Tab-separated table of C-alpha atoms and ligand atoms in Angstrom:
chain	number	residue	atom	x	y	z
A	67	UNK	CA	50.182	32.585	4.825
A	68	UNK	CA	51.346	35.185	7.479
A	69	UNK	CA	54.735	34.984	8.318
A	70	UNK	CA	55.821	37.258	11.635
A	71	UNK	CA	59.401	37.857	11.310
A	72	UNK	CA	62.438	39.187	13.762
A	73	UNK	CA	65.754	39.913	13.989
A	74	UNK	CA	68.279	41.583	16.230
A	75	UNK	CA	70.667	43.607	14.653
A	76	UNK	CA	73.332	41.247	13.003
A	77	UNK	CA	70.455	39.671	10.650
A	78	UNK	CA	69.109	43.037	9.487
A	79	UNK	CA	70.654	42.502	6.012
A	80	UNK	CA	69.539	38.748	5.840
A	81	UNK	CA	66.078	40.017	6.982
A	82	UNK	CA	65.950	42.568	4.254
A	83	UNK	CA	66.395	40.280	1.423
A	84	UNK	CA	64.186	37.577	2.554
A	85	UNK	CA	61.231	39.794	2.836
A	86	UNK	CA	60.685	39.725	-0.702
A	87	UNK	CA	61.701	36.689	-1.477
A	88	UNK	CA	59.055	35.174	0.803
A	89	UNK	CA	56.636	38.164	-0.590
A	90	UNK	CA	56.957	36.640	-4.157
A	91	UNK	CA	55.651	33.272	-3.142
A	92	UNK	CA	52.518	35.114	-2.012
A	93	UNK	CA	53.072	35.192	1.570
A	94	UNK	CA	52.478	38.393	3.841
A	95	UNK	CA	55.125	39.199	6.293
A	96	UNK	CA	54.957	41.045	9.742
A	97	UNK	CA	58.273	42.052	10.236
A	98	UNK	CA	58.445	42.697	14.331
A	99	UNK	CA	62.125	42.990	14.142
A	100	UNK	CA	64.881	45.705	14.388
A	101	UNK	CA	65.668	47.498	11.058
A	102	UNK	CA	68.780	48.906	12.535
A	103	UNK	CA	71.783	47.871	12.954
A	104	UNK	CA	72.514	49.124	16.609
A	105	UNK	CA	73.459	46.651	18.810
A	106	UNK	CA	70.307	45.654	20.771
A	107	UNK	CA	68.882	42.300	22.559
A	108	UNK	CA	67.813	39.189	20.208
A	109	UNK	CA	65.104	38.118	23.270
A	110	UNK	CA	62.926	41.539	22.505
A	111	UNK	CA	62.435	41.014	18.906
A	112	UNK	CA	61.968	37.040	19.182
A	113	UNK	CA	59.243	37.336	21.820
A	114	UNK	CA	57.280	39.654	19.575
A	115	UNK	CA	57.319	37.396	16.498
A	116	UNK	CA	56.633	34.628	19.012
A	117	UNK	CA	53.632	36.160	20.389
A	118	UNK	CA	52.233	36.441	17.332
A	119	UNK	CA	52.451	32.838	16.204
A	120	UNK	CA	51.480	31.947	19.498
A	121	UNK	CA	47.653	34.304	19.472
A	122	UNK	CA	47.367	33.124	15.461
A	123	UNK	CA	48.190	36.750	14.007
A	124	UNK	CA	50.515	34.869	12.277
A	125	UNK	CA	50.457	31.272	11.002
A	126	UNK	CA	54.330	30.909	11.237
A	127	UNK	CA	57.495	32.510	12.455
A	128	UNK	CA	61.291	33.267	11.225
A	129	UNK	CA	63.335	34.743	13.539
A	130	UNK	CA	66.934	35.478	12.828
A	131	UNK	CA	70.264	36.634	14.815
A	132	UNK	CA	73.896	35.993	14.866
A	133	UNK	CA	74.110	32.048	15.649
A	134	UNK	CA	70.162	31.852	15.303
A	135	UNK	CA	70.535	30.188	19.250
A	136	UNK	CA	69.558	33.181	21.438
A	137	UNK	CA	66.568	34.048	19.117
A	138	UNK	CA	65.219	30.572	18.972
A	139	UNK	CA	65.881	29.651	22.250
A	140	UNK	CA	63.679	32.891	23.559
A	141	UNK	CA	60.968	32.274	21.326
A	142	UNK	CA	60.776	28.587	22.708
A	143	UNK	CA	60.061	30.370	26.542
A	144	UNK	CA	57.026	31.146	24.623
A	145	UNK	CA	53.830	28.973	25.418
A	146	UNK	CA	52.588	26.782	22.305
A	147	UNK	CA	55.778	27.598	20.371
A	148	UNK	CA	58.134	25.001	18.819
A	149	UNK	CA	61.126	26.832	17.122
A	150	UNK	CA	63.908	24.863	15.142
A	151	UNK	CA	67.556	26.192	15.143
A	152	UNK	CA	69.004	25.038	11.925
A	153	UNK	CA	71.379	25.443	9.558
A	154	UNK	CA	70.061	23.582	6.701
A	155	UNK	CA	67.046	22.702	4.702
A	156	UNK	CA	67.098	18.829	5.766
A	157	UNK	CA	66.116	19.648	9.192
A	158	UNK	CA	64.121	22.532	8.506
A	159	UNK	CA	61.867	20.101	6.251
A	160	UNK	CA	61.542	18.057	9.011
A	161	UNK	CA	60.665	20.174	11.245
A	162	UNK	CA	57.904	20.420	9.668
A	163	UNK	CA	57.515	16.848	8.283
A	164	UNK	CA	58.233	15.365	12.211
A	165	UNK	CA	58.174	18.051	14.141
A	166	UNK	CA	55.491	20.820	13.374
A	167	UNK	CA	57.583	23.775	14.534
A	168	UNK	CA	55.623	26.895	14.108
A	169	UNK	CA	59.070	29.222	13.845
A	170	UNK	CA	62.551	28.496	12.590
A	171	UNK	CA	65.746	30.391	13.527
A	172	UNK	CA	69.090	30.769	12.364
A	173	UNK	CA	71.902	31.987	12.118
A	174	UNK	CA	73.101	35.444	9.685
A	175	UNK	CA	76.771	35.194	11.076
A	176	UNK	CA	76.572	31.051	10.076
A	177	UNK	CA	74.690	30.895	6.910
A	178	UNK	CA	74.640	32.775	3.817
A	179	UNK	CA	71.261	34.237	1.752
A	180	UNK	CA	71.300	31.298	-0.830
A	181	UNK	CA	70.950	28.649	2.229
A	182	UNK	CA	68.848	30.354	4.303
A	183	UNK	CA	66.312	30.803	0.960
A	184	UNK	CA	66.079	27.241	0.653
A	185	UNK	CA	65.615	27.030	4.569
A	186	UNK	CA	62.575	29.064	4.195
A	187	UNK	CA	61.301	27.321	1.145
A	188	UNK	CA	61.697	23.923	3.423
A	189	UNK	CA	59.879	25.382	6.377
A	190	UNK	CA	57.135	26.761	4.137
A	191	UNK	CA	56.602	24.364	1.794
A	192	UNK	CA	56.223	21.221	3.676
A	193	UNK	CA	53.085	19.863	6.031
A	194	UNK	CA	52.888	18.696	9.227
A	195	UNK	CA	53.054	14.587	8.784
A	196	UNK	CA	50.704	13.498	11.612
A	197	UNK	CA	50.310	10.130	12.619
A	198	UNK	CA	52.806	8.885	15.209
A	199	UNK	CA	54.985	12.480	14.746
A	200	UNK	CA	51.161	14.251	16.289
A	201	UNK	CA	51.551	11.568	19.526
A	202	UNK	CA	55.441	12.880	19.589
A	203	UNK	CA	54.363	16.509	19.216
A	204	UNK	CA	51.876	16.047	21.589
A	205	UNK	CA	53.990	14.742	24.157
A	206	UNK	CA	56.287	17.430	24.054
A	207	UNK	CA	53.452	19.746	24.214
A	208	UNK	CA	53.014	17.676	27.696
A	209	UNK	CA	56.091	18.449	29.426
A	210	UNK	CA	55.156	22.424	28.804
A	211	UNK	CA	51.800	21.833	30.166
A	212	UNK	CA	53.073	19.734	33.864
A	213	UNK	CA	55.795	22.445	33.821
A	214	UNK	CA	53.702	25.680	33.067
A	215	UNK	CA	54.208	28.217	36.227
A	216	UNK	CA	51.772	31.221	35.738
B	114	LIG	C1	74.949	39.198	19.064
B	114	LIG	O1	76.300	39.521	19.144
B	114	LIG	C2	74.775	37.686	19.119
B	114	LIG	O2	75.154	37.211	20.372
B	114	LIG	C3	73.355	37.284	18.789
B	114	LIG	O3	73.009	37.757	17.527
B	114	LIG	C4	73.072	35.795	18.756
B	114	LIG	O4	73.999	35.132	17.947
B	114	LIG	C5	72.917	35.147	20.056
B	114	LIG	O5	72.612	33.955	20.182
């Protein structure tokens, strides 16, 4: 798969290991995020990775700051986007499983490397569940739809 990934600058380090760890499991990754680690604005780097998720350059998105909130929470602005903020692998399974988020954030400053592998490994590994979950989905999917503004 594609994976877009960003990051503002407190998740550069956490970004820079999990490139190749996702790499080894034969994934591609776009990273759209800051490689320094000058202060700078978690909502820039999180729309980018969003967009692409969003137009199907990428099939799914990781997005990374401090808590993981601000990232997550911008990408979500974006339309067809469902982003998880986690901090462990039991919801990030499910948010596949129940959900079918198309990005997952968290947090650098809250978890360590080790965790936030087996948060990836979740998010990757695990398909969408359908059934009732896709009626769920779809009627979240509804309240963006009555409450889109362009
Ligand atoms: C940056 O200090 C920090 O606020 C940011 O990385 C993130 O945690 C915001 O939600």
């Amino acid at each position: 798969m594609k994976i877009a990934m960003a990051n503002d600058h407190t998740a550069v380090g956490m970004k820079n290991e999990l490139i190749p760890y996702i790499e080894s499991k034969g994934h591609t990754v776009i990273n759209f995020g800051t490689d320094t680690t000058e202060s700078t604005d978690y909502a820039v780097w999180g729309e980018k990775a969003a967009n692409a998720v969003a137009q199907g350059e990428a099939d799914l998105g990781i997005v990374i700051c401090g808590t993981g909130n601000g990232i997550g929470l911008a990408c979500n602005k974006v339309n067809g986007i469902r982003c998880c903020i986690c901090s462990d692998p039991y919801t990030a399974k499910y948010s596949r499983l129940h959900n079918d988020c198309n990005m997952i954030a968290f947090g650098a400053r809250v978890i360590g490397p080790e965790t936030a592998k087996m948060i990836v490994d979740e998010f990757l590994e695990t398909p969408f569940e359908g059934g009732r979950h896709a009626r769920r989905v779809g009627q979240i999917m509804d309240i963006e739809k009555r409450n889109h503004t362009k």
